[in-house]
Tab-separated table of C-alpha atoms and ligand atoms in Angstrom:
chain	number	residue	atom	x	y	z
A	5	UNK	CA	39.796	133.575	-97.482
A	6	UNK	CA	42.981	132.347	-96.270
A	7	UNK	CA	43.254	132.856	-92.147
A	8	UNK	CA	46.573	131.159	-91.534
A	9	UNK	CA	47.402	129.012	-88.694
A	10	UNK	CA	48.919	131.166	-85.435
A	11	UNK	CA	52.313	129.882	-85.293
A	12	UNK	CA	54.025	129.263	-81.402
A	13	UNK	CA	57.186	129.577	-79.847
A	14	UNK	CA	58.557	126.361	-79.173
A	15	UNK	CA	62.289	125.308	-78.562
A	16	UNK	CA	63.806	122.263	-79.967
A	17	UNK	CA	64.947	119.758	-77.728
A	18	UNK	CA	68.839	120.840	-78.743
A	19	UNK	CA	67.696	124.515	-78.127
A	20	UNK	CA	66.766	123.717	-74.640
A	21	UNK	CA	69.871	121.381	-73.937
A	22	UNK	CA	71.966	123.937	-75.275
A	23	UNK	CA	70.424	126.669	-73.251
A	24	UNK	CA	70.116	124.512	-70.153
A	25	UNK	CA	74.108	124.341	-70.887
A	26	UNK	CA	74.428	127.511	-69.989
A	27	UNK	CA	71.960	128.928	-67.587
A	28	UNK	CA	71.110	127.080	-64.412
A	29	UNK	CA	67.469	125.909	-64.756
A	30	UNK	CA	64.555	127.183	-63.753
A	31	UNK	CA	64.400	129.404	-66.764
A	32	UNK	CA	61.891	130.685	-69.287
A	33	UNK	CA	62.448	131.600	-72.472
A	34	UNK	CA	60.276	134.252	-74.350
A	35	UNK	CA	60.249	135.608	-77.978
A	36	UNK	CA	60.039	139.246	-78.806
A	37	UNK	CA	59.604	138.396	-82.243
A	38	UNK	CA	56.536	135.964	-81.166
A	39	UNK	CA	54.895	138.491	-79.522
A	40	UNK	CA	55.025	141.173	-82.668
A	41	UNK	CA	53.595	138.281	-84.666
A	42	UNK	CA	50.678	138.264	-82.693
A	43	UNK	CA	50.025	141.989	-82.600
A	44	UNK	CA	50.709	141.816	-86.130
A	45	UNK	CA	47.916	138.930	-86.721
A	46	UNK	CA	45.404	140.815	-84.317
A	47	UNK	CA	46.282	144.293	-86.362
A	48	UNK	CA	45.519	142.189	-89.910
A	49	UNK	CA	42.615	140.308	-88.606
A	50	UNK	CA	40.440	143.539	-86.657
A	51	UNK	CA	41.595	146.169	-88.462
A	52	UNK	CA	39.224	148.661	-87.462
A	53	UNK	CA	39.928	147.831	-83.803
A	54	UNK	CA	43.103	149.404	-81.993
A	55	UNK	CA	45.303	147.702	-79.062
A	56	UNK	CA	45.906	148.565	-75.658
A	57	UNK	CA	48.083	145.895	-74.621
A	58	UNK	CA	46.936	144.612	-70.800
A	59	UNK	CA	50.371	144.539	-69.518
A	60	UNK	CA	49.650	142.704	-66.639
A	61	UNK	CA	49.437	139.521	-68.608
A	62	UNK	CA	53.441	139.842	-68.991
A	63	UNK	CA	55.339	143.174	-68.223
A	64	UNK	CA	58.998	141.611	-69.329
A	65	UNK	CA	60.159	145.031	-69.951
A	66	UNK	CA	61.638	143.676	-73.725
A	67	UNK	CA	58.493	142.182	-75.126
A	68	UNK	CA	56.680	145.712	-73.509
A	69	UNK	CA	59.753	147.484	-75.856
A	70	UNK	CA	58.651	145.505	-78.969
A	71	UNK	CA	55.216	146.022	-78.754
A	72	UNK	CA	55.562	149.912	-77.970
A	73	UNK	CA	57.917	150.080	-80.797
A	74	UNK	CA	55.403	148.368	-83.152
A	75	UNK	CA	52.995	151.945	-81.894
A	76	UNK	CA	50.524	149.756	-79.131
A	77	UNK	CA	48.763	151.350	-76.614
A	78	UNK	CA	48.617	150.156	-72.955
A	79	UNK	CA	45.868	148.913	-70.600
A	80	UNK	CA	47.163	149.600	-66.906
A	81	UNK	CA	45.861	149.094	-63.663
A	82	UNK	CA	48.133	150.872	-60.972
A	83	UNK	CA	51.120	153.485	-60.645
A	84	UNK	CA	53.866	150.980	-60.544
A	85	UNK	CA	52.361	149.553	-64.566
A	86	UNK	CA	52.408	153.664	-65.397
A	87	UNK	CA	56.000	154.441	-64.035
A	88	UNK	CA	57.064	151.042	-66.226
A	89	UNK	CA	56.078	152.055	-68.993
A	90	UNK	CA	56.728	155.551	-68.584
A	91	UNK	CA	60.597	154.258	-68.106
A	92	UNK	CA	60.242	152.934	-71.539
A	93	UNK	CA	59.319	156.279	-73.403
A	94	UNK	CA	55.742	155.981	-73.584
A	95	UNK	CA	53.370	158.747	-72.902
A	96	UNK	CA	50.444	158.751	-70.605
A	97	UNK	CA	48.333	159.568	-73.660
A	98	UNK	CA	49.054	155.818	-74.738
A	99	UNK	CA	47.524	154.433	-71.842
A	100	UNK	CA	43.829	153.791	-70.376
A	101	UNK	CA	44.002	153.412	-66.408
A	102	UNK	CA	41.265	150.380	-66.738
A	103	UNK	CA	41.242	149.645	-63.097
A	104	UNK	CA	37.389	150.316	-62.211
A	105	UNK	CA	38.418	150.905	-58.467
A	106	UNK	CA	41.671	153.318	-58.293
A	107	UNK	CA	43.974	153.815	-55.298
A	108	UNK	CA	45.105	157.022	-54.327
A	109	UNK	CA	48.662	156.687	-55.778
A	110	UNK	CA	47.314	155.290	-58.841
A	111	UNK	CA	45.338	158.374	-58.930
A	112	UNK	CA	48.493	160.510	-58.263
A	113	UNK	CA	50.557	159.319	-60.734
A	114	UNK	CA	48.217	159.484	-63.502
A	115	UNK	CA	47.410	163.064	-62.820
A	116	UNK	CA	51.172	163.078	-63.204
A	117	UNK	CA	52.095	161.572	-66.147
A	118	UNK	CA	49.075	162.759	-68.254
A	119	UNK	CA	46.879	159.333	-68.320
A	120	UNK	CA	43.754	160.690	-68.492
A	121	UNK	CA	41.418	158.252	-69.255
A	122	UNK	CA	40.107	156.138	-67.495
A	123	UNK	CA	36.719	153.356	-66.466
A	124	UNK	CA	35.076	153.083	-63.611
A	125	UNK	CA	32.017	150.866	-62.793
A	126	UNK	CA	30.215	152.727	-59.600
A	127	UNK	CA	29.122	155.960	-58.209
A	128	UNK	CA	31.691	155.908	-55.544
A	129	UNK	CA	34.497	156.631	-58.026
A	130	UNK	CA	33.219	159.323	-59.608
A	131	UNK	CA	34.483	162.171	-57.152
A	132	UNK	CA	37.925	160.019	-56.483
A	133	UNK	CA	38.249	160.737	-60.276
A	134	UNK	CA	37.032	164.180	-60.309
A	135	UNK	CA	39.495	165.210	-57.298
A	136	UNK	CA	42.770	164.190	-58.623
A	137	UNK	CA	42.135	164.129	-62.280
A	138	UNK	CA	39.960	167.092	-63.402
A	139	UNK	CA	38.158	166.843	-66.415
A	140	UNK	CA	39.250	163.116	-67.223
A	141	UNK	CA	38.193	161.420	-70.113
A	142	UNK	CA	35.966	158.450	-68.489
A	143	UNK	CA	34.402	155.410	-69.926
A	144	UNK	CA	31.983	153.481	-67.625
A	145	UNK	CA	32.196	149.301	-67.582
A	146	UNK	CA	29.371	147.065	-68.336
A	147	UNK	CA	28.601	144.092	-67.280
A	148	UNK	CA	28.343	141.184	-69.443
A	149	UNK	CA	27.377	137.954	-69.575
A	150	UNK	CA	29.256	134.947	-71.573
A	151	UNK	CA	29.455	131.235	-69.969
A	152	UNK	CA	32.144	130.391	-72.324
A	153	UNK	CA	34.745	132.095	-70.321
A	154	UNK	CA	37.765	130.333	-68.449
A	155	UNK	CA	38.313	133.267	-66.179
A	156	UNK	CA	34.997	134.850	-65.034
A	157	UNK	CA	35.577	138.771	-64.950
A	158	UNK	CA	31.557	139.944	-64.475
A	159	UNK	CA	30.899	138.991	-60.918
A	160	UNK	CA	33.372	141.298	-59.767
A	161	UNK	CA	33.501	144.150	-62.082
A	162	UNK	CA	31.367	145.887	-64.126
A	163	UNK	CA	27.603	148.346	-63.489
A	164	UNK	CA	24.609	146.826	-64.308
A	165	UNK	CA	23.515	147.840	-68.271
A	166	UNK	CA	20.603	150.017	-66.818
A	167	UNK	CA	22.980	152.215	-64.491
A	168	UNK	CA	25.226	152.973	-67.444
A	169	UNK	CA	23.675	156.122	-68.123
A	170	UNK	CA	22.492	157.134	-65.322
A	171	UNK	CA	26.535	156.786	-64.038
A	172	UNK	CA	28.512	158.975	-67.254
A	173	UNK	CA	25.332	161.979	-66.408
A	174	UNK	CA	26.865	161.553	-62.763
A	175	UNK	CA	30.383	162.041	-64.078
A	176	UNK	CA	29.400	165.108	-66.293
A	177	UNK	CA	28.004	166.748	-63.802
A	178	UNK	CA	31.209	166.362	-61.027
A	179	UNK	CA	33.130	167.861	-64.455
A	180	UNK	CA	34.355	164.947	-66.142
A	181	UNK	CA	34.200	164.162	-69.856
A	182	UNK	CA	31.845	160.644	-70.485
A	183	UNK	CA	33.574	159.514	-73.358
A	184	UNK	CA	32.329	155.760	-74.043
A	185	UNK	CA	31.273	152.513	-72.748
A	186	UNK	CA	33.931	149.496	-71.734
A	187	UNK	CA	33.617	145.670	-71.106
A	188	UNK	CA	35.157	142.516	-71.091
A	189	UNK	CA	33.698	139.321	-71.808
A	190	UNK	CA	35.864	137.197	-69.665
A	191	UNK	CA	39.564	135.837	-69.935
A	192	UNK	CA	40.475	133.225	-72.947
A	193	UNK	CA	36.422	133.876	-74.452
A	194	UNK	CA	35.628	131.034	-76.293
A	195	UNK	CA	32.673	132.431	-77.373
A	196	UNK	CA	32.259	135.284	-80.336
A	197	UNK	CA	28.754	135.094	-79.309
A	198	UNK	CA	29.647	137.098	-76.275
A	199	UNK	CA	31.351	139.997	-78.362
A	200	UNK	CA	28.167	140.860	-80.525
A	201	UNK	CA	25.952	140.501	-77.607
A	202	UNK	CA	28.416	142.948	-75.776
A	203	UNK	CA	28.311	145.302	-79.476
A	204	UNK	CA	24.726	145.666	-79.376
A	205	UNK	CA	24.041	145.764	-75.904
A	206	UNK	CA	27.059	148.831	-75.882
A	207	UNK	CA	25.614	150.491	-79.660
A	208	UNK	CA	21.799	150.607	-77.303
A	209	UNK	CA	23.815	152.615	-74.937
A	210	UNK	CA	25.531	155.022	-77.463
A	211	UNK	CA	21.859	155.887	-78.589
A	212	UNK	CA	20.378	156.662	-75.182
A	213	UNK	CA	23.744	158.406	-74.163
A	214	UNK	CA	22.819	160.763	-77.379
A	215	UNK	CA	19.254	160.786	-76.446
A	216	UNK	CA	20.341	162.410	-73.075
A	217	UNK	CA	22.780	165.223	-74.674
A	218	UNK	CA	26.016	162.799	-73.969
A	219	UNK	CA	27.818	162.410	-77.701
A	220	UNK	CA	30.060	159.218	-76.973
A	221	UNK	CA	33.355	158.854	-78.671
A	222	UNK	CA	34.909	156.012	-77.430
A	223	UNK	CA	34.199	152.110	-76.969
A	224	UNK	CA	36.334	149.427	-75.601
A	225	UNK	CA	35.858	145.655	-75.691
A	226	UNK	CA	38.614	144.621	-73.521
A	227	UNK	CA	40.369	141.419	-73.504
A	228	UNK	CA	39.402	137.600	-73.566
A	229	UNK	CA	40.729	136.649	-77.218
A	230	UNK	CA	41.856	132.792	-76.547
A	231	UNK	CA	45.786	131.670	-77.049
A	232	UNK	CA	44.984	128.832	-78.864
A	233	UNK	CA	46.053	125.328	-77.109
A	234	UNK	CA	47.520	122.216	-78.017
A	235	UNK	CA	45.084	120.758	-75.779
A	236	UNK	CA	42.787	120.913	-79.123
A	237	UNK	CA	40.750	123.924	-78.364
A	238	UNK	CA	40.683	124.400	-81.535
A	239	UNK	CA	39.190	128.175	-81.789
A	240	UNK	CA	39.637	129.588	-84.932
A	241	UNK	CA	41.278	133.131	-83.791
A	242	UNK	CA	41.252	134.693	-87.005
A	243	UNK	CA	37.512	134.030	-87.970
A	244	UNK	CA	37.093	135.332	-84.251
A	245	UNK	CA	38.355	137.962	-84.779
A	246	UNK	CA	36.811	138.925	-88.231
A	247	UNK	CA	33.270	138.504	-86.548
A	248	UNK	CA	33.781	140.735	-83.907
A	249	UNK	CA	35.737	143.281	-86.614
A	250	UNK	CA	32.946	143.246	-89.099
A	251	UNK	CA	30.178	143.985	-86.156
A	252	UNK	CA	32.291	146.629	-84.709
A	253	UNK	CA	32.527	148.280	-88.295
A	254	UNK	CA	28.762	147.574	-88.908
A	255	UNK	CA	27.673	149.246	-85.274
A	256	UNK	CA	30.444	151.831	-84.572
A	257	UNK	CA	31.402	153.375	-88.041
A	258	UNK	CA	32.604	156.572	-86.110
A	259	UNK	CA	33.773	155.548	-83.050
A	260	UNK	CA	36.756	155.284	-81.870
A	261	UNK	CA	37.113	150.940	-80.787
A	262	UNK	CA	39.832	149.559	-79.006
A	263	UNK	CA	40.592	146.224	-77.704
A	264	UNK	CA	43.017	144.821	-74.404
A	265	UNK	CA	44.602	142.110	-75.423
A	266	UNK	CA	46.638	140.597	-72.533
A	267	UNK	CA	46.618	136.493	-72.685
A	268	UNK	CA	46.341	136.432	-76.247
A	269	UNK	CA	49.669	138.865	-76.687
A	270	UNK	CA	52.351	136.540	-74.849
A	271	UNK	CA	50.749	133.387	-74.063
A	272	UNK	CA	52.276	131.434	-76.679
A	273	UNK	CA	55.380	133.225	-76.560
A	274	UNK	CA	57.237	131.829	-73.674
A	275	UNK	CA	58.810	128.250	-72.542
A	276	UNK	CA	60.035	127.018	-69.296
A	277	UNK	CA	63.366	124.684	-68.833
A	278	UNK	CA	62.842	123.028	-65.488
A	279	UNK	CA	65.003	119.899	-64.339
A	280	UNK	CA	63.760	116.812	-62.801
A	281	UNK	CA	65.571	116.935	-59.193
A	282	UNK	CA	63.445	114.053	-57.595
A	283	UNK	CA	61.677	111.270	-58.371
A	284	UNK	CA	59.654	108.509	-56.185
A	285	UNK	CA	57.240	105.531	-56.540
A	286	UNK	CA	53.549	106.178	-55.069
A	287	UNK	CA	51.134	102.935	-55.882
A	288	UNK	CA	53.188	101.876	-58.342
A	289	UNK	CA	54.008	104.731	-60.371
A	290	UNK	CA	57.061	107.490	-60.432
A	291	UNK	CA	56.304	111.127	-59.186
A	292	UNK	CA	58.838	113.659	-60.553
A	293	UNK	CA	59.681	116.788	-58.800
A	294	UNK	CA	60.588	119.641	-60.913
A	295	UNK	CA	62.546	122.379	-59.706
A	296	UNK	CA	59.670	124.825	-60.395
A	297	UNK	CA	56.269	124.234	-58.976
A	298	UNK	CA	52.810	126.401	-58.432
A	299	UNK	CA	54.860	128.556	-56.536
A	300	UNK	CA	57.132	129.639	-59.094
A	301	UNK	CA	56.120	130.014	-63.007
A	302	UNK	CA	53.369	127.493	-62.837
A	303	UNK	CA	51.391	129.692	-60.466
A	304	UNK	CA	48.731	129.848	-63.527
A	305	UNK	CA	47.681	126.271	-62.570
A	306	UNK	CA	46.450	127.860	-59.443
A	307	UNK	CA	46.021	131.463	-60.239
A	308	UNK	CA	44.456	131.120	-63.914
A	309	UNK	CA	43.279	127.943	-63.808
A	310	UNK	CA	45.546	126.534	-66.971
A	311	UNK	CA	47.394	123.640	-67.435
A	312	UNK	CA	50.234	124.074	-69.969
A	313	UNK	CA	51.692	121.508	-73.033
A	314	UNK	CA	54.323	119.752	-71.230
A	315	UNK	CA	56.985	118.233	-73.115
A	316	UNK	CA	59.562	115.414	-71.957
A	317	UNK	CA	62.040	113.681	-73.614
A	318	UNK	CA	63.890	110.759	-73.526
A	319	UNK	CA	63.318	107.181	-75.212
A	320	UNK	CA	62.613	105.201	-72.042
A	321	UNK	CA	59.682	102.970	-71.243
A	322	UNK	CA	56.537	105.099	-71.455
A	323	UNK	CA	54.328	104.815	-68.010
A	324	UNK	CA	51.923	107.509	-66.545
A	325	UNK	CA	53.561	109.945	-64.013
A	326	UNK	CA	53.209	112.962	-61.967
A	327	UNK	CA	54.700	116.262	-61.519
A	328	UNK	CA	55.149	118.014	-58.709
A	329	UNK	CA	57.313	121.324	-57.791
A	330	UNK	CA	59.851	121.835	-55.526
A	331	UNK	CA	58.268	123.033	-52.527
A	332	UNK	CA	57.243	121.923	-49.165
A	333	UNK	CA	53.374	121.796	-49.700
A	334	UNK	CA	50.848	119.266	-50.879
A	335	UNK	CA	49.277	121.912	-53.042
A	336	UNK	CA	52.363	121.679	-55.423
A	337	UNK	CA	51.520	119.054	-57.855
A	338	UNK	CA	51.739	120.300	-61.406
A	339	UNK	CA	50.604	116.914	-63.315
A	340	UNK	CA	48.578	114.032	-62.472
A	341	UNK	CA	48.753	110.449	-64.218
A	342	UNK	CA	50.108	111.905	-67.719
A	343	UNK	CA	51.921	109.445	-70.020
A	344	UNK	CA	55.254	110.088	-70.558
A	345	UNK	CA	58.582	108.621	-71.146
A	346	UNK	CA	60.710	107.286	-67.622
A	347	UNK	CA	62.811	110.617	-66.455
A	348	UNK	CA	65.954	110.808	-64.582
A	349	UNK	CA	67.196	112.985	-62.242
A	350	UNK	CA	69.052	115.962	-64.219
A	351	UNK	CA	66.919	114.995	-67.420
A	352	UNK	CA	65.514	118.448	-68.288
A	353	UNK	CA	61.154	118.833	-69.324
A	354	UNK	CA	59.808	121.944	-71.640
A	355	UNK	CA	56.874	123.800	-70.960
A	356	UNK	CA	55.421	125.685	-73.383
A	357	UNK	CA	52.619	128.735	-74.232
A	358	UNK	CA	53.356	129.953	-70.225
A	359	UNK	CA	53.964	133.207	-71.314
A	360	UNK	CA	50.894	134.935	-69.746
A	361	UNK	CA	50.027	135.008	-66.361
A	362	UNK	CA	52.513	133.536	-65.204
A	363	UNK	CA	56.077	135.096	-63.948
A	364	UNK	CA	53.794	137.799	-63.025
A	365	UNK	CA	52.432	135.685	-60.158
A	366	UNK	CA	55.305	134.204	-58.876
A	367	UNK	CA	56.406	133.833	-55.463
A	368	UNK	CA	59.644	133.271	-53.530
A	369	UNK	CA	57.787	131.103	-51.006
A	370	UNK	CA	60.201	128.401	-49.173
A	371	UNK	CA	62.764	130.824	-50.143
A	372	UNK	CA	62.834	129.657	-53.909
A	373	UNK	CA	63.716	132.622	-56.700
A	374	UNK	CA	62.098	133.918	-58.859
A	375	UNK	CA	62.924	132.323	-62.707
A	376	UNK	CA	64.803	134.623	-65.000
A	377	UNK	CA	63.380	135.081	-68.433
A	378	UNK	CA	65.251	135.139	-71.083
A	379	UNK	CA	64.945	136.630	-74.179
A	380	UNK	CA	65.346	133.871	-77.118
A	381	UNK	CA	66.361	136.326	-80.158
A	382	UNK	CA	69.542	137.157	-78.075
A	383	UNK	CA	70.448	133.907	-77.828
A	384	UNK	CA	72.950	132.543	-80.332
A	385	UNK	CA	70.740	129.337	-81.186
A	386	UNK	CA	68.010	131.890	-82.451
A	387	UNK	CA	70.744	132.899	-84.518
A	388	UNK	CA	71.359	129.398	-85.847
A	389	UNK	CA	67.572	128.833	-86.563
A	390	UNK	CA	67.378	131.687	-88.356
A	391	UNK	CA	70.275	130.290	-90.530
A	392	UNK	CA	68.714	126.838	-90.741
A	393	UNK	CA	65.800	128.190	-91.794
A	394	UNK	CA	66.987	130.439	-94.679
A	395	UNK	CA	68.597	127.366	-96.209
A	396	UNK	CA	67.046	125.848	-98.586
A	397	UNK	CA	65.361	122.322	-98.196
A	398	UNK	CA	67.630	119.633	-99.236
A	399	UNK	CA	66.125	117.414	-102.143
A	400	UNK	CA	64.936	114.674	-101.521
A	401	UNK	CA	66.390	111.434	-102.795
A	402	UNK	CA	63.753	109.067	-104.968
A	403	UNK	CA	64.555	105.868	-105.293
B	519	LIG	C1	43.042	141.599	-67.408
B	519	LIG	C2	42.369	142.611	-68.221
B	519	LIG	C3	42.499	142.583	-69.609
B	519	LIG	C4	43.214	141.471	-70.341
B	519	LIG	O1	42.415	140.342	-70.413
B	519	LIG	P1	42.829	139.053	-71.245
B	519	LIG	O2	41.690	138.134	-71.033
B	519	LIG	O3	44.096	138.559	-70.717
B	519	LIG	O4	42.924	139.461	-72.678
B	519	LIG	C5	41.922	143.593	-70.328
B	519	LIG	N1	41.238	144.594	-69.721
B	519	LIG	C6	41.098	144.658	-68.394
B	519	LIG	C7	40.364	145.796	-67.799
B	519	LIG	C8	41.637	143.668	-67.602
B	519	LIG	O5	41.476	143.717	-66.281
C-alpha cells in the first residue's frame, strides 16, 4: 500500500525575503491550501471516522472558511468559538460543545444557536446541562491512559471508566439523551497503542450501556494525531491512522465515530518571518534577539511544550548560538547552543510547522503586538510557485 509522505508548508528563502519586503516582520504565514491537504489525508486515511475540527488549535477565520467549505465539523469549547463560527455560516448542528466543565454563557449561547451536544465528565454538570439545554444530546468522557503523549490531557479531564455508566443513567434521568462515550488520548499521541486500548475499553462500555436499557449512538476519540516533525519523529501518520480506522470499523460497525483533530489540522501549515534586532557575546558565543519571543508566536515553547524547525540563512562562519525574543524577561529564550550560520542585525530567520497552538496564545506583554497572519495563497509569490511548478522540468544536460 502506498501511504505517501505528508507534505509541509515551507517558504523559500526568496519567498520570505520577498514577503519580508513588504510587510514589517513579525509575521506568519499560513496556507489554506495546506490545511485542506491535511483534512483531505485524514478523510483518505480513516475513512470511516468523521472530523470535528478543535478550533482552538488555530481559529484564523480563513483556514476555519476552508475547512467548513470542505463540509468539517467543529469541536468548541466556549461561546466566543460558537459565535465564530456561527459568523462563518455554520450551524450549531456542526458543532460538539466538548468542554467537560461549561460556563454559563457557554451554556447560553448554545441553547441559542442549536449546539446540542455536548460531554461532560462529572455529576455536577449534569443539571447545568439539563437547565439551559433540555434534552441535549450528551456523551460522557473517559479517562485514558497513554504515556506516549506530549501534552497530558487525563489528569485533568475525564470520569473514571467505572463511573461511565453510572453518569449517562444520571443524565437520562434529569431528561437528557446519553448518546455515546468520548476521550482523548493526549495531545501529539505517539502511540496507536493508546487508540485501541481507548476502542475496547469504550466498545465494553457500549455493551453495558445496552445491558442497562441505554442504546448508544455516538463515539468520539478526540484529538492527539501527531504533526509530524523534522526533529525525526518519524511517526508514520497514515499507518496511524489506518490502525485506529480498521479497529473503529471492526468494534463500531454502526456507530456513528468522530475524531477532533486540532494540532494535526494546522501545525504544519504556518511559518514565522522574524528579524534578528540584537545580537551579543555571552562566554564566547553570539545570542540573537528576535523580534518575536515566548511572548508572542513562540508561546508554544512555553505553553505546549514544542520547539519548532528553525531555519537561518546566510553563508557565514557556522558557530552555535542562541535565540532569544524581544522582551524584558529571562524566561524569553527561544534556542539554546544550536548551530547555525553568523546572523546580522536585519538578517531575517524562518520558523516553520508553528501553525498550532500558537497565535492563539499570544500576548501583548511589554506592550509588543500581536503578529498578523497572513494568508500565503493571496500572496503573489504563491502565484509564482504555482507557475514554477506547472512548468515542466528542464532536461538535464549529459555530458
Ligand atoms: C484540545 C482538544 C482537542 C484537540 O487536540 P489535539 O491534540 O490538538 O488534536 C480535541 N478535543 C478536545 C476535547 C480538546 O480539548
Amino acid at each position: 500500500m502506498c501511504y505517501g509522505v505528508m507534505k509541509k508548508f515551507h517558504l523559500s528563502e526568496e519567498e520570505m525575503n520577498q514577503l519580508a519586503e513588504r510587510y514589517e516582520t513579525p509575521f506568519l504565514v499560513a496556507s489554506a491550501a495546506q490545511v485542506e491537504d491535511n483534512y483531505r489525508f485524514l478523510r483518505q486515511h480513516m475513512p470511516h471516522v468523521g472530523i470535528y475540527y478543535a478550533m482552538k488549535a488555530n481559529p484564523t477565520p480563513q483556514l476555519l472558511e476552508r475547512v467548513a467549505g470542505l463540509g468539517s465539523c467543529f469541536d468548541v469549547a466556549s461561546a466566543g468559538e460558537m459565535v465564530q463560527l456561527q459568523a462563518l455560516g455554520v450551524a450549531g448542528s456542526r458543532m460538539i460543545y466538548a468542554n467537560p466543565v461549561k460556563d454559563r454563557r457557554g451554556l447560553r449561547t448554545a441553547a441559542e444557536l442549536g449546539v446540542r451536544r455536548m460531554t461532560f465528565d462529572d455529576a455536577s454538570e449534569i443539571a447545568k446541562m439539563a437547565q439551559y439545554v433540555p434534552g441535549a444530546d450528551v456523551l460522557v468522557r473517559i479517562a485514558v491512559r497513554n504515556n506516549k503523549a506530549l501534552v497530558d490531557l487525563n489528569t485533568k479531564f475525564g470520569a473514571p471508566v467505572e463511573q461511565a455508566i453510572p453518569l449517562l443513567q444520571q443524565a437520562k434521568a434529569a431528561g437528557l439523551n446519553p448518546i455515546g462515550i468520548c476521550f482523548h488520548v493526549g495531545s501529539q499521541s505517539l502511540s496507536t497503542a493508546a487508540y485501541e486500548e481507548a476502542l475496547l475499553l469504550s466498545h465494553g462500555l457500549f455493551q453495558q450501556a445496552a445491558e442497562a436499557g441505554m442504546h448508544l449512538t455516538d463515539l468520539d476519540i478526540g484529538g492527539g494525531f501527531p504533526v509530524p516533525s523534522r526533529e525525526g519523529l518519524d511517526v508514520d501518520v497514515a499507518g496511524m491512522l489506518h490502525t485506529i480506522d480498521r479497529a473503529v470499523a471492526r468494534l463500531f460497525p454502526d456507530t456513528a465515530v468522530w475524531c477532533e483533530p486540532g494540532r494535526f489540522m494546522c501545525g504544519n501549515a504556518m511559518n514565522l518571518v522574524t528579524t534578528v534586532i540584537g545580537t551579543k557575546e555571552r562566554q564566547g558565543k553570539p545570542w540573537y534577539i528576535l523580534d518575536e519571543g515566548v511572548y508572542g508566536a513562540l508561546s508554544g515553547i512555553i505553553f505546549d511544550h514544542w520547539s519548532y524547525p528553525l531555519h537561518c540563512f546566510g553563508h557565514g562562519a557556522r558557530q552555535q548560538a542562541t535565540f532569544a525574543g524581544p522582551s524584558c524577561d529571562g524566561i524569553d529564550v527561544l534556542y539554546r547552543d544550536v548551530t547555525v550560520p553568523r546572523q546580522h542585525i536585519g538578517d531575517h530567520v524562518l520558523i516553520t510547522e508553528i501553525g498550532s497552538y500558537s497565535t492563539v496564545s499570544a500576548t501583548r506583554f511589554n506592550g509588543f503586538g500581536l503578529a498578523p497572519v497572513l494568508i500565503w495563497e493571496e500572496q503573489p509569490e504563491a502565484a509564482k510557485r504555482q507557475e514554477q511548478e506547472s512548468q515542466p522540468v528542464a532536461q538535464e544536460e549529459v555530458v
